Amino acid sequence: MAQINFGGVVENVVMREEFTLTRAKEVLKNEKIAVIGYGVQGPGQALNLRDNGFDVIVGQRKGTPTWDKALSDGWKEGESLFDLETACEKGTVLMNLLSDAGQIHTWEMVKKHLTPGKALYFSHGFGIAFSDKTGIVPPTDVDVFLVAPKGSGTSLRSLFLEGCGLNSSFAVEQDATGNARERALAIGIAIGSGYLFETTFQKEAYSDLTGERGVLMGAIAGIFEAQYNVLRQRGHSPSEAFNETVEELTQSLMPLIADKGMDWMYANCSTTAQRGALDWKDKFRDATTPVLNDLYDSVASGKEAEIVIEANSKPDYRVKLEVELETLRQSELWQTGVEVRKLRPSKA
Ligand SMILES: NC(=O)c1ccc[n+]([C@@H]2O[C@H](COP(=O)([O-])OP(=O)(O)OC[C@H]3O[C@@H](n4cnc5c(N)ncnc54)[C@H](O)[C@@H]3O)[C@@H](O)[C@H]2O)c1
Ligand SMILES: CC(C)(O)[C@@H](O)C(=O)O
Ligand SMILES: [Mg+2]
Ligand SMILES: [Mg+2]
């Protein structure tokens, strides 16, 4: 395990150069890996496992659009594609990649097939960290671990195809066989992680729910809307407001942050911009800190989990989500984005 100094704090990190694919194949040579659920993470992880040469099958509800997607991805009914229960029965490592709410409804069925020595895998801490709400309490004679890719399953797959890897966290909740850590790391490498950092189920659940409600998705969408609206109300055109809020960030400045950090992005902007950004950064930090603390409290109290479970238990939850997404899509801001993207100069 490599020891990496993260800004003064030393952490253990497992890298694929050290825990190689060959070692992962040795650890998992007798395992049948069953990917349960074929939503977003399911395809990413299952296809990477298959391309890496592991014995993998997929379990999905027949007659759903994702069953058809699995067929079109080359999974064969009765050979490598089964209904949920058959896949749970056949697998020795059950990778539970149903939606976090779907994991609750199927738990009794999954549990039935968790015979001694099998492994139960998640890509989130949700089910276990909030077990008082989910009812997910695994039998004591199975290994329980997680590998949580830090990004969309779509990126996990595309980065794998580019020969890169996405970083993931991993955690072992229960080591019944004495081999749970090896199994977890082997699966982590096998699904295409570039490196793995260690966490616990609770920390993963709390940080992930905070991150996606905060900066990664909720906050960024909110602050985009706020700035776009202010510019529009002050008489700026949609194209100017969009370019100054979204397009420049995603196309020009975010890649600089990704390459070499915030100070590098600042250093590549004018001294006028740097002066102003350095002055205003702290105001934004101070204004949003109370909101982020409210968010963390709401996650840690279990309220966010309750909201997700309640919302997803309604039969029409997908339809309602789609209505909300459609409202976002049809807003002036994001309709401007459609046109701005079309205007991006393409390679000659
Ligand atoms: N979406 C991501 O990229 C991402 C990233 C990191 C971790 N995760 C975690 O990975 C897991 C899977 O997430 P996802 O976004 O791929 O899930 P998803 O919401 O796309 O759902 C996955 C599958 O669950 C099935 N499903 C839902 N409810 C069901 C039910 N009641 N019975 C049977 N099947 C049901 C759906 O048909 C779908 O195929 C979750 O724990 C999530 O937190 C997801
Ligand atoms: C991709 C994310 C946001 O990191 C993940 O946590 C999810 O729930 O989809
Ligand atoms: Mg998440
Ligand atoms: Mg996440």
mmCIF file of C-alpha atoms and ligand atoms in Angstrom:
data_model
loop_
_atom_site.group_PDB
_atom_site.id
_atom_site.type_symbol
_atom_site.label_atom_id
_atom_site.label_comp_id
_atom_site.label_asym_id
_atom_site.label_seq_id
_atom_site.Cartn_x
_atom_site.Cartn_y
_atom_site.Cartn_z
ATOM 1 C CA MET A 1 0.000 0.000 0.000
ATOM 2 C CA ALA A 2 1.403 3.409 -0.947
ATOM 3 C CA GLN A 3 1.564 6.133 1.684
ATOM 4 C CA ILE A 4 0.638 9.441 0.130
ATOM 5 C CA ASN A 5 0.994 12.816 1.805
ATOM 6 C CA PHE A 6 -2.206 14.718 1.007
ATOM 7 C CA GLY A 7 -1.357 18.314 1.897
ATOM 8 C CA GLY A 8 0.265 17.251 5.165
ATOM 9 C CA VAL A 9 -2.024 14.310 6.035
ATOM 10 C CA VAL A 10 -0.588 10.876 5.234
ATOM 11 C CA GLU A 11 -3.068 8.285 3.942
ATOM 12 C CA ASN A 12 -2.807 4.736 2.632
ATOM 13 C CA VAL A 13 -3.731 4.387 -1.015
ATOM 14 C CA VAL A 14 -3.918 1.211 -3.115
ATOM 15 C CA MET A 15 -2.758 1.714 -6.688
ATOM 16 C CA ARG A 16 -3.334 -0.587 -9.624
ATOM 17 C CA GLU A 17 0.428 -0.706 -10.318
ATOM 18 C CA GLU A 18 0.782 -2.399 -6.934
ATOM 19 C CA PHE A 19 -2.477 -4.402 -6.702
ATOM 20 C CA THR A 20 -2.304 -5.559 -10.296
ATOM 21 C CA LEU A 21 -4.993 -7.023 -12.521
ATOM 22 C CA THR A 22 -3.047 -10.301 -12.416
ATOM 23 C CA ARG A 23 -3.331 -10.334 -8.630
ATOM 24 C CA ALA A 24 -7.033 -9.465 -8.846
ATOM 25 C CA LYS A 25 -7.533 -12.426 -11.210
ATOM 26 C CA GLU A 26 -5.754 -14.731 -8.759
ATOM 27 C CA VAL A 27 -7.913 -13.526 -5.842
ATOM 28 C CA LEU A 28 -11.166 -13.865 -7.827
ATOM 29 C CA LYS A 29 -10.289 -16.960 -9.888
ATOM 30 C CA ASN A 30 -13.024 -19.103 -8.316
ATOM 31 C CA GLU A 31 -15.652 -16.383 -8.065
ATOM 32 C CA LYS A 32 -18.741 -15.866 -10.154
ATOM 33 C CA ILE A 33 -19.403 -12.162 -9.970
ATOM 34 C CA ALA A 34 -23.094 -11.237 -10.230
ATOM 35 C CA VAL A 35 -23.844 -7.611 -11.063
ATOM 36 C CA ILE A 36 -27.364 -7.017 -9.746
ATOM 37 C CA GLY A 37 -28.976 -4.023 -11.467
ATOM 38 C CA TYR A 38 -28.137 -2.445 -14.799
ATOM 39 C CA GLY A 39 -28.836 1.254 -14.307
ATOM 40 C CA VAL A 40 -25.796 3.559 -14.448
ATOM 41 C CA GLN A 41 -23.113 1.840 -12.342
ATOM 42 C CA GLY A 42 -24.237 -1.650 -13.372
ATOM 43 C CA PRO A 43 -23.211 -1.351 -17.050
ATOM 44 C CA GLY A 44 -19.986 0.518 -16.246
ATOM 45 C CA GLN A 45 -18.796 -2.048 -13.724
ATOM 46 C CA ALA A 46 -20.127 -5.158 -15.505
ATOM 47 C CA LEU A 47 -18.648 -4.268 -18.900
ATOM 48 C CA ASN A 48 -15.263 -3.361 -17.393
ATOM 49 C CA LEU A 49 -15.246 -6.665 -15.476
ATOM 50 C CA ARG A 50 -16.115 -8.585 -18.641
ATOM 51 C CA ASP A 51 -13.470 -6.809 -20.719
ATOM 52 C CA ASN A 52 -10.927 -7.482 -17.972
ATOM 53 C CA GLY A 53 -11.650 -11.231 -18.310
ATOM 54 C CA PHE A 54 -13.609 -11.978 -15.111
ATOM 55 C CA ASP A 55 -16.454 -14.485 -14.798
ATOM 56 C CA VAL A 56 -19.357 -12.046 -14.606
ATOM 57 C CA ILE A 57 -23.109 -12.298 -15.016
ATOM 58 C CA VAL A 58 -25.828 -9.643 -14.890
ATOM 59 C CA GLY A 59 -29.133 -9.785 -13.014
ATOM 60 C CA GLN A 60 -31.911 -7.452 -14.118
ATOM 61 C CA ARG A 61 -35.709 -7.382 -14.213
ATOM 62 C CA LYS A 62 -36.928 -8.802 -17.509
ATOM 63 C CA GLY A 63 -39.165 -6.566 -19.608
ATOM 64 C CA THR A 64 -37.501 -3.332 -18.475
ATOM 65 C CA PRO A 65 -35.641 -0.950 -20.816
ATOM 66 C CA THR A 66 -32.429 -1.789 -18.968
ATOM 67 C CA TRP A 67 -32.918 -5.518 -19.704
ATOM 68 C CA ASP A 68 -32.965 -4.551 -23.394
ATOM 69 C CA LYS A 69 -29.892 -2.396 -22.871
ATOM 70 C CA ALA A 70 -28.104 -5.367 -21.300
ATOM 71 C CA LEU A 71 -29.009 -7.496 -24.344
ATOM 72 C CA SER A 72 -27.716 -4.818 -26.700
ATOM 73 C CA ASP A 73 -24.488 -4.662 -24.657
ATOM 74 C CA GLY A 74 -23.940 -8.320 -25.523
ATOM 75 C CA TRP A 75 -25.155 -10.084 -22.357
ATOM 76 C CA LYS A 76 -26.884 -13.332 -23.345
ATOM 77 C CA GLU A 77 -30.135 -14.431 -21.716
ATOM 78 C CA GLY A 78 -29.636 -17.695 -19.828
ATOM 79 C CA GLU A 79 -25.825 -17.524 -20.165
ATOM 80 C CA SER A 80 -24.722 -14.211 -18.752
ATOM 81 C CA LEU A 81 -28.046 -12.383 -18.245
ATOM 82 C CA PHE A 82 -30.636 -13.575 -15.728
ATOM 83 C CA ASP A 83 -33.520 -12.314 -13.659
ATOM 84 C CA LEU A 84 -32.456 -10.810 -10.327
ATOM 85 C CA GLU A 85 -33.058 -13.915 -8.224
ATOM 86 C CA THR A 86 -31.280 -16.369 -10.538
ATOM 87 C CA ALA A 87 -28.241 -14.090 -10.672
ATOM 88 C CA CYS A 88 -28.217 -13.874 -6.858
ATOM 89 C CA GLU A 89 -28.399 -17.630 -6.651
ATOM 90 C CA LYS A 90 -25.563 -18.201 -9.141
ATOM 91 C CA GLY A 91 -23.168 -15.488 -7.942
ATOM 92 C CA THR A 92 -20.548 -15.892 -5.217
ATOM 93 C CA VAL A 93 -19.899 -12.147 -5.116
ATOM 94 C CA LEU A 94 -23.226 -10.293 -5.259
ATOM 95 C CA MET A 95 -22.628 -6.758 -6.480
ATOM 96 C CA ASN A 96 -25.731 -4.914 -5.369
ATOM 97 C CA LEU A 97 -26.028 -2.122 -7.924
ATOM 98 C CA LEU A 98 -29.760 -1.628 -7.731
ATOM 99 C CA SER A 99 -30.812 1.908 -6.873
ATOM 100 C CA ASP A 100 -30.355 2.604 -3.154
ATOM 101 C CA ALA A 101 -34.144 2.451 -2.703
ATOM 102 C CA GLY A 102 -34.455 -0.644 -4.925
ATOM 103 C CA GLN A 103 -31.986 -2.431 -2.624
ATOM 104 C CA ILE A 104 -34.543 -2.137 0.199
ATOM 105 C CA HIS A 105 -37.393 -3.714 -1.773
ATOM 106 C CA THR A 106 -35.269 -6.626 -2.964
ATOM 107 C CA TRP A 107 -33.338 -7.207 0.263
ATOM 108 C CA GLU A 108 -35.212 -10.299 1.507
ATOM 109 C CA MET A 109 -34.652 -11.989 -1.856
ATOM 110 C CA VAL A 110 -30.944 -11.062 -1.969
ATOM 111 C CA LYS A 111 -30.446 -12.136 1.651
ATOM 112 C CA LYS A 112 -31.915 -15.568 0.908
ATOM 113 C CA HIS A 113 -29.021 -16.238 -1.474
ATOM 114 C CA LEU A 114 -26.265 -14.950 0.809
ATOM 115 C CA THR A 115 -25.052 -18.385 1.810
ATOM 116 C CA PRO A 116 -21.930 -18.707 4.010
ATOM 117 C CA GLY A 117 -18.695 -17.523 2.363
ATOM 118 C CA LYS A 118 -20.352 -15.420 -0.319
ATOM 119 C CA ALA A 119 -19.595 -11.711 -0.551
ATOM 120 C CA LEU A 120 -22.056 -8.832 -0.566
ATOM 121 C CA TYR A 121 -20.792 -5.772 -2.404
ATOM 122 C CA PHE A 122 -22.157 -2.236 -2.686
ATOM 123 C CA SER A 123 -21.033 0.953 -4.403
ATOM 124 C CA HIS A 124 -22.442 3.095 -1.616
ATOM 125 C CA GLY A 125 -22.569 3.052 2.163
ATOM 126 C CA PHE A 126 -26.313 3.905 2.092
ATOM 127 C CA GLY A 127 -27.894 0.492 2.760
ATOM 128 C CA ILE A 128 -25.655 -0.348 5.720
ATOM 129 C CA ALA A 129 -25.038 3.130 7.189
ATOM 130 C CA PHE A 130 -28.795 3.757 7.313
ATOM 131 C CA SER A 131 -29.732 0.157 8.152
ATOM 132 C CA ASP A 132 -32.300 1.384 10.711
ATOM 133 C CA LYS A 133 -34.229 2.789 7.724
ATOM 134 C CA THR A 134 -33.285 0.282 5.011
ATOM 135 C CA GLY A 135 -33.533 -2.928 7.062
ATOM 136 C CA ILE A 136 -30.366 -4.179 5.326
ATOM 137 C CA VAL A 137 -28.536 -6.259 7.921
ATOM 138 C CA PRO A 138 -26.416 -8.966 6.265
ATOM 139 C CA PRO A 139 -25.943 -12.420 7.782
ATOM 140 C CA THR A 140 -22.730 -12.638 9.833
ATOM 141 C CA ASP A 141 -21.137 -15.407 7.747
ATOM 142 C CA VAL A 142 -20.678 -13.398 4.524
ATOM 143 C CA ASP A 143 -18.103 -10.759 3.629
ATOM 144 C CA VAL A 144 -19.514 -7.243 3.234
ATOM 145 C CA PHE A 145 -17.558 -4.520 1.479
ATOM 146 C CA LEU A 146 -17.926 -1.593 -0.889
ATOM 147 C CA VAL A 147 -16.075 -0.006 -3.739
ATOM 148 C CA ALA A 148 -17.557 3.381 -4.625
ATOM 149 C CA PRO A 149 -16.321 4.931 -7.873
ATOM 150 C CA LYS A 150 -15.989 8.678 -7.438
ATOM 151 C CA GLY A 151 -17.898 9.589 -10.557
ATOM 152 C CA SER A 152 -20.659 8.455 -12.853
ATOM 153 C CA GLY A 153 -20.757 4.875 -14.122
ATOM 154 C CA THR A 154 -20.701 6.432 -17.578
ATOM 155 C CA SER A 155 -17.290 7.985 -16.843
ATOM 156 C CA LEU A 156 -16.078 4.736 -15.228
ATOM 157 C CA ARG A 157 -16.697 3.024 -18.569
ATOM 158 C CA SER A 158 -15.402 5.781 -20.865
ATOM 159 C CA LEU A 159 -12.210 6.275 -18.843
ATOM 160 C CA PHE A 160 -11.649 2.491 -18.890
ATOM 161 C CA LEU A 161 -12.018 2.468 -22.686
ATOM 162 C CA GLU A 162 -9.478 5.306 -22.885
ATOM 163 C CA GLY A 163 -7.066 3.210 -20.807
ATOM 164 C CA CYS A 164 -7.376 5.511 -17.769
ATOM 165 C CA GLY A 165 -9.073 4.755 -14.460
ATOM 166 C CA LEU A 166 -11.507 6.485 -12.129
ATOM 167 C CA ASN A 167 -10.560 6.664 -8.449
ATOM 168 C CA SER A 168 -12.764 4.838 -5.958
ATOM 169 C CA SER A 169 -13.127 4.523 -2.217
ATOM 170 C CA PHE A 170 -13.301 1.106 -0.559
ATOM 171 C CA ALA A 171 -14.450 -0.138 2.830
ATOM 172 C CA VAL A 172 -14.788 -3.475 4.558
ATOM 173 C CA GLU A 173 -17.761 -3.749 6.898
ATOM 174 C CA GLN A 174 -17.600 -7.444 7.683
ATOM 175 C CA ASP A 175 -14.781 -9.951 7.191
ATOM 176 C CA ALA A 176 -16.304 -13.400 7.600
ATOM 177 C CA THR A 177 -13.857 -15.314 5.406
ATOM 178 C CA GLY A 178 -10.624 -13.583 6.433
ATOM 179 C CA ASN A 179 -10.321 -12.596 2.770
ATOM 180 C CA ALA A 180 -12.750 -9.679 2.560
ATOM 181 C CA ARG A 181 -10.111 -6.983 2.104
ATOM 182 C CA GLU A 182 -8.403 -8.893 -0.711
ATOM 183 C CA ARG A 183 -11.755 -9.520 -2.370
ATOM 184 C CA ALA A 184 -12.707 -5.844 -2.074
ATOM 185 C CA LEU A 185 -9.429 -4.587 -3.525
ATOM 186 C CA ALA A 186 -9.493 -7.182 -6.297
ATOM 187 C CA ILE A 187 -12.998 -6.122 -7.343
ATOM 188 C CA GLY A 188 -11.969 -2.471 -7.085
ATOM 189 C CA ILE A 189 -9.138 -3.016 -9.551
ATOM 190 C CA ALA A 190 -11.238 -5.347 -11.729
ATOM 191 C CA ILE A 191 -13.985 -2.738 -12.285
ATOM 192 C CA GLY A 192 -11.405 -0.241 -13.546
ATOM 193 C CA SER A 193 -10.406 1.853 -10.541
ATOM 194 C CA GLY A 194 -7.151 3.747 -11.020
ATOM 195 C CA TYR A 195 -6.509 3.832 -7.286
ATOM 196 C CA LEU A 196 -8.487 3.144 -4.125
ATOM 197 C CA PHE A 197 -8.602 5.067 -0.866
ATOM 198 C CA GLU A 198 -9.972 3.571 2.323
ATOM 199 C CA THR A 199 -13.113 4.684 4.116
ATOM 200 C CA THR A 200 -15.974 3.252 6.166
ATOM 201 C CA PHE A 201 -19.571 2.644 5.080
ATOM 202 C CA GLN A 202 -20.750 5.563 7.212
ATOM 203 C CA LYS A 203 -18.117 8.031 6.002
ATOM 204 C CA GLU A 204 -18.712 7.064 2.378
ATOM 205 C CA ALA A 205 -22.468 7.524 2.741
ATOM 206 C CA TYR A 206 -22.160 10.889 4.502
ATOM 207 C CA SER A 207 -19.495 12.336 2.157
ATOM 208 C CA ASP A 208 -21.178 11.087 -1.019
ATOM 209 C CA LEU A 209 -24.627 12.418 -0.104
ATOM 210 C CA THR A 210 -23.091 15.742 0.948
ATOM 211 C CA GLY A 211 -20.931 16.024 -2.167
ATOM 212 C CA GLU A 212 -23.701 15.402 -4.686
ATOM 213 C CA ARG A 213 -26.204 17.654 -2.893
ATOM 214 C CA GLY A 214 -23.448 20.244 -2.464
ATOM 215 C CA VAL A 215 -20.692 21.352 -4.802
ATOM 216 C CA LEU A 216 -20.864 18.480 -7.305
ATOM 217 C CA MET A 217 -24.501 18.861 -8.339
ATOM 218 C CA GLY A 218 -26.871 20.852 -6.110
ATOM 219 C CA ALA A 219 -24.719 23.863 -5.281
ATOM 220 C CA ILE A 220 -23.261 24.243 -8.739
ATOM 221 C CA ALA A 221 -26.695 24.193 -10.352
ATOM 222 C CA GLY A 222 -27.955 26.701 -7.777
ATOM 223 C CA ILE A 223 -25.059 29.141 -8.134
ATOM 224 C CA PHE A 224 -25.241 28.925 -11.937
ATOM 225 C CA GLU A 225 -28.923 29.893 -11.758
ATOM 226 C CA ALA A 226 -28.263 32.714 -9.298
ATOM 227 C CA GLN A 227 -25.531 34.361 -11.387
ATOM 228 C CA TYR A 228 -27.365 33.823 -14.694
ATOM 229 C CA ASN A 229 -30.527 35.380 -13.249
ATOM 230 C CA VAL A 230 -28.682 38.392 -11.840
ATOM 231 C CA LEU A 231 -26.959 39.047 -15.173
ATOM 232 C CA ARG A 232 -30.261 38.713 -17.049
ATOM 233 C CA GLN A 233 -32.108 40.978 -14.597
ATOM 234 C CA ARG A 234 -29.314 43.564 -15.045
ATOM 235 C CA GLY A 235 -29.896 43.642 -18.781
ATOM 236 C CA HIS A 236 -27.395 41.134 -20.174
ATOM 237 C CA SER A 237 -28.337 38.899 -23.082
ATOM 238 C CA PRO A 238 -28.827 35.132 -22.609
ATOM 239 C CA SER A 239 -25.692 34.311 -24.619
ATOM 240 C CA GLU A 240 -23.572 36.693 -22.563
ATOM 241 C CA ALA A 241 -25.004 35.480 -19.249
ATOM 242 C CA PHE A 242 -24.529 31.816 -20.226
ATOM 243 C CA ASN A 243 -20.999 32.280 -21.536
ATOM 244 C CA GLU A 244 -19.967 34.222 -18.432
ATOM 245 C CA THR A 245 -21.528 31.630 -16.088
ATOM 246 C CA VAL A 246 -21.304 28.140 -17.584
ATOM 247 C CA GLU A 247 -19.538 27.911 -20.932
ATOM 248 C CA GLU A 248 -16.290 29.566 -19.942
ATOM 249 C CA LEU A 249 -16.156 27.531 -16.750
ATOM 250 C CA THR A 250 -16.621 24.139 -18.390
ATOM 251 C CA GLN A 251 -14.671 24.815 -21.573
ATOM 252 C CA SER A 252 -11.773 26.953 -20.404
ATOM 253 C CA LEU A 253 -11.303 27.258 -16.654
ATOM 254 C CA MET A 254 -12.330 23.859 -15.177
ATOM 255 C CA PRO A 255 -9.800 22.014 -17.353
ATOM 256 C CA LEU A 256 -7.089 24.306 -15.942
ATOM 257 C CA ILE A 257 -8.176 23.492 -12.373
ATOM 258 C CA ALA A 258 -8.250 19.802 -13.276
ATOM 259 C CA ASP A 259 -4.741 19.991 -14.720
ATOM 260 C CA LYS A 260 -2.861 21.934 -12.079
ATOM 261 C CA GLY A 261 -5.150 23.306 -9.394
ATOM 262 C CA MET A 262 -6.962 26.525 -8.504
ATOM 263 C CA ASP A 263 -3.849 28.700 -8.224
ATOM 264 C CA TRP A 264 -2.845 27.610 -11.736
ATOM 265 C CA MET A 265 -6.224 28.592 -13.130
ATOM 266 C CA TYR A 266 -5.970 31.938 -11.309
ATOM 267 C CA ALA A 267 -2.406 32.445 -12.595
ATOM 268 C CA ASN A 268 -3.690 32.042 -16.148
ATOM 269 C CA CYS A 269 -6.293 34.768 -15.762
ATOM 270 C CA SER A 270 -5.711 38.521 -15.705
ATOM 271 C CA THR A 271 -4.448 40.255 -12.599
ATOM 272 C CA THR A 272 -7.793 42.090 -12.638
ATOM 273 C CA ALA A 273 -9.624 38.765 -12.410
ATOM 274 C CA GLN A 274 -7.218 37.398 -9.805
ATOM 275 C CA ARG A 275 -7.606 40.451 -7.528
ATOM 276 C CA GLY A 276 -11.396 40.263 -7.667
ATOM 277 C CA ALA A 277 -11.624 36.497 -7.326
ATOM 278 C CA LEU A 278 -9.310 36.445 -4.314
ATOM 279 C CA ASP A 279 -11.410 39.174 -2.660
ATOM 280 C CA TRP A 280 -14.791 37.530 -3.385
ATOM 281 C CA LYS A 281 -13.814 33.880 -2.770
ATOM 282 C CA ASP A 282 -13.987 34.266 1.007
ATOM 283 C CA LYS A 283 -17.418 35.938 0.858
ATOM 284 C CA PHE A 284 -18.782 33.002 -1.118
ATOM 285 C CA ARG A 285 -17.126 30.526 1.278
ATOM 286 C CA ASP A 286 -18.588 32.287 4.307
ATOM 287 C CA ALA A 287 -22.050 32.632 2.751
ATOM 288 C CA THR A 288 -22.236 28.945 1.848
ATOM 289 C CA THR A 289 -20.633 27.394 4.957
ATOM 290 C CA PRO A 290 -23.893 27.536 6.992
ATOM 291 C CA VAL A 291 -25.807 25.960 4.104
ATOM 292 C CA LEU A 292 -23.237 23.174 3.835
ATOM 293 C CA ASN A 293 -23.401 22.596 7.596
ATOM 294 C CA ASP A 294 -27.212 22.352 7.359
ATOM 295 C CA LEU A 295 -26.753 19.872 4.541
ATOM 296 C CA TYR A 296 -24.273 17.740 6.478
ATOM 297 C CA ASP A 297 -26.601 17.718 9.518
ATOM 298 C CA SER A 298 -29.470 16.637 7.296
ATOM 299 C CA VAL A 299 -27.346 13.793 5.911
ATOM 300 C CA ALA A 300 -25.961 12.684 9.289
ATOM 301 C CA SER A 301 -29.394 12.731 10.960
ATOM 302 C CA GLY A 302 -30.695 10.341 8.300
ATOM 303 C CA LYS A 303 -33.181 12.919 6.973
ATOM 304 C CA GLU A 304 -31.718 12.879 3.454
ATOM 305 C CA ALA A 305 -31.903 9.074 3.413
ATOM 306 C CA GLU A 306 -35.535 9.235 4.539
ATOM 307 C CA ILE A 307 -36.372 11.730 1.776
ATOM 308 C CA VAL A 308 -34.774 9.473 -0.860
ATOM 309 C CA ILE A 309 -36.504 6.346 0.427
ATOM 310 C CA GLU A 310 -39.892 8.062 0.671
ATOM 311 C CA ALA A 311 -39.606 9.686 -2.785
ATOM 312 C CA ASN A 312 -38.478 6.464 -4.455
ATOM 313 C CA SER A 313 -41.197 4.357 -2.852
ATOM 314 C CA LYS A 314 -43.871 6.106 -4.955
ATOM 315 C CA PRO A 315 -44.809 4.131 -8.060
ATOM 316 C CA ASP A 316 -44.543 7.241 -10.255
ATOM 317 C CA TYR A 317 -41.219 8.526 -8.863
ATOM 318 C CA ARG A 318 -39.405 8.180 -12.207
ATOM 319 C CA VAL A 319 -42.168 10.119 -13.997
ATOM 320 C CA LYS A 320 -42.022 12.889 -11.372
ATOM 321 C CA LEU A 321 -38.223 13.096 -11.614
ATOM 322 C CA GLU A 322 -38.521 13.366 -15.382
ATOM 323 C CA VAL A 323 -40.987 16.269 -15.034
ATOM 324 C CA GLU A 324 -38.491 18.123 -12.814
ATOM 325 C CA LEU A 325 -35.628 17.413 -15.213
ATOM 326 C CA GLU A 326 -37.770 18.612 -18.101
ATOM 327 C CA THR A 327 -38.415 21.904 -16.267
ATOM 328 C CA LEU A 328 -34.651 22.320 -15.861
ATOM 329 C CA ARG A 329 -34.071 21.404 -19.501
ATOM 330 C CA GLN A 330 -36.696 23.895 -20.728
ATOM 331 C CA SER A 331 -35.444 26.823 -18.621
ATOM 332 C CA GLU A 332 -34.022 29.771 -20.513
ATOM 333 C CA LEU A 333 -30.595 29.107 -18.986
ATOM 334 C CA TRP A 334 -30.300 25.519 -20.212
ATOM 335 C CA GLN A 335 -32.041 26.170 -23.529
ATOM 336 C CA THR A 336 -29.417 28.862 -24.103
ATOM 337 C CA GLY A 337 -26.864 26.140 -23.334
ATOM 338 C CA VAL A 338 -28.280 23.971 -26.137
ATOM 339 C CA GLU A 339 -27.644 26.753 -28.653
ATOM 340 C CA VAL A 340 -24.264 27.738 -27.213
ATOM 341 C CA ARG A 341 -23.023 24.129 -27.442
ATOM 342 C CA LYS A 342 -24.007 23.996 -31.121
ATOM 343 C CA LEU A 343 -21.834 27.051 -31.747
ATOM 344 C CA ARG A 344 -18.688 25.479 -30.295
ATOM 345 C CA PRO A 345 -16.065 25.502 -33.003
ATOM 346 C CA SER A 346 -15.315 21.930 -34.014
ATOM 347 C CA LYS A 347 -12.004 20.535 -35.214
ATOM 348 C CA ALA A 348 -11.449 21.190 -38.920
HETATM 349 N N1 LIG B 1 -25.069 6.524 -10.782
HETATM 350 C C1 LIG B 1 -23.769 6.461 -10.549
HETATM 351 O O1 LIG B 1 -22.962 6.690 -11.425
HETATM 352 C C2 LIG B 1 -23.246 6.081 -9.184
HETATM 353 C C3 LIG B 1 -21.950 6.461 -8.793
HETATM 354 C C4 LIG B 1 -21.403 5.944 -7.618
HETATM 355 C C5 LIG B 1 -22.181 5.091 -6.832
HETATM 356 N N2 LIG B 1 -23.453 4.787 -7.200
HETATM 357 C C6 LIG B 1 -24.211 3.838 -6.386
HETATM 358 O O2 LIG B 1 -24.367 2.658 -7.178
HETATM 359 C C7 LIG B 1 -25.629 2.032 -6.884
HETATM 360 C C8 LIG B 1 -26.448 1.919 -8.160
HETATM 361 O O3 LIG B 1 -26.736 3.237 -8.599
HETATM 362 P P1 LIG B 1 -27.308 3.531 -10.067
HETATM 363 O O4 LIG B 1 -27.333 5.025 -10.215
HETATM 364 O O5 LIG B 1 -26.590 2.712 -11.068
HETATM 365 O O6 LIG B 1 -28.785 2.979 -9.882
HETATM 366 P P2 LIG B 1 -30.097 3.273 -10.742
HETATM 367 O O7 LIG B 1 -30.924 4.294 -10.053
HETATM 368 O O8 LIG B 1 -29.700 3.542 -12.147
HETATM 369 O O9 LIG B 1 -30.845 1.865 -10.608
HETATM 370 C C9 LIG B 1 -30.182 0.649 -10.910
HETATM 371 C C10 LIG B 1 -31.164 -0.444 -11.264
HETATM 372 O O10 LIG B 1 -32.008 -0.720 -10.163
HETATM 373 C C11 LIG B 1 -33.213 -1.217 -10.688
HETATM 374 N N3 LIG B 1 -34.244 -1.100 -9.650
HETATM 375 C C12 LIG B 1 -34.630 0.026 -9.025
HETATM 376 N N4 LIG B 1 -35.604 -0.261 -8.125
HETATM 377 C C13 LIG B 1 -35.809 -1.596 -8.191
HETATM 378 C C14 LIG B 1 -36.687 -2.499 -7.509
HETATM 379 N N5 LIG B 1 -37.546 -2.071 -6.577
HETATM 380 N N6 LIG B 1 -36.622 -3.803 -7.833
HETATM 381 C C15 LIG B 1 -35.755 -4.235 -8.757
HETATM 382 N N7 LIG B 1 -34.903 -3.439 -9.438
HETATM 383 C C16 LIG B 1 -34.943 -2.135 -9.153
HETATM 384 C C17 LIG B 1 -33.463 -0.352 -11.918
HETATM 385 O O11 LIG B 1 -34.243 -1.061 -12.856
HETATM 386 C C18 LIG B 1 -32.061 -0.115 -12.439
HETATM 387 O O12 LIG B 1 -31.731 -1.023 -13.460
HETATM 388 C C19 LIG B 1 -26.272 2.905 -5.812
HETATM 389 O O13 LIG B 1 -25.900 2.381 -4.560
HETATM 390 C C20 LIG B 1 -25.622 4.277 -6.028
HETATM 391 O O14 LIG B 1 -25.628 5.095 -4.882
HETATM 392 C C21 LIG B 1 -24.001 5.251 -8.361
HETATM 393 C C1 LIG B 2 -21.913 10.299 -9.678
HETATM 394 C C2 LIG B 2 -22.128 10.644 -8.203
HETATM 395 C C3 LIG B 2 -22.880 11.957 -8.070
HETATM 396 O O1 LIG B 2 -20.840 10.796 -7.615
HETATM 397 C C4 LIG B 2 -22.798 9.501 -7.431
HETATM 398 O O2 LIG B 2 -22.597 9.690 -6.061
HETATM 399 C C5 LIG B 2 -24.262 9.248 -7.711
HETATM 400 O O3 LIG B 2 -25.028 9.084 -6.753
HETATM 401 O O4 LIG B 2 -24.650 9.148 -8.885
HETATM 402 MG MG MG B 3 -24.170 9.290 -4.833
HETATM 403 MG MG MG B 4 -20.650 10.038 -5.697
#
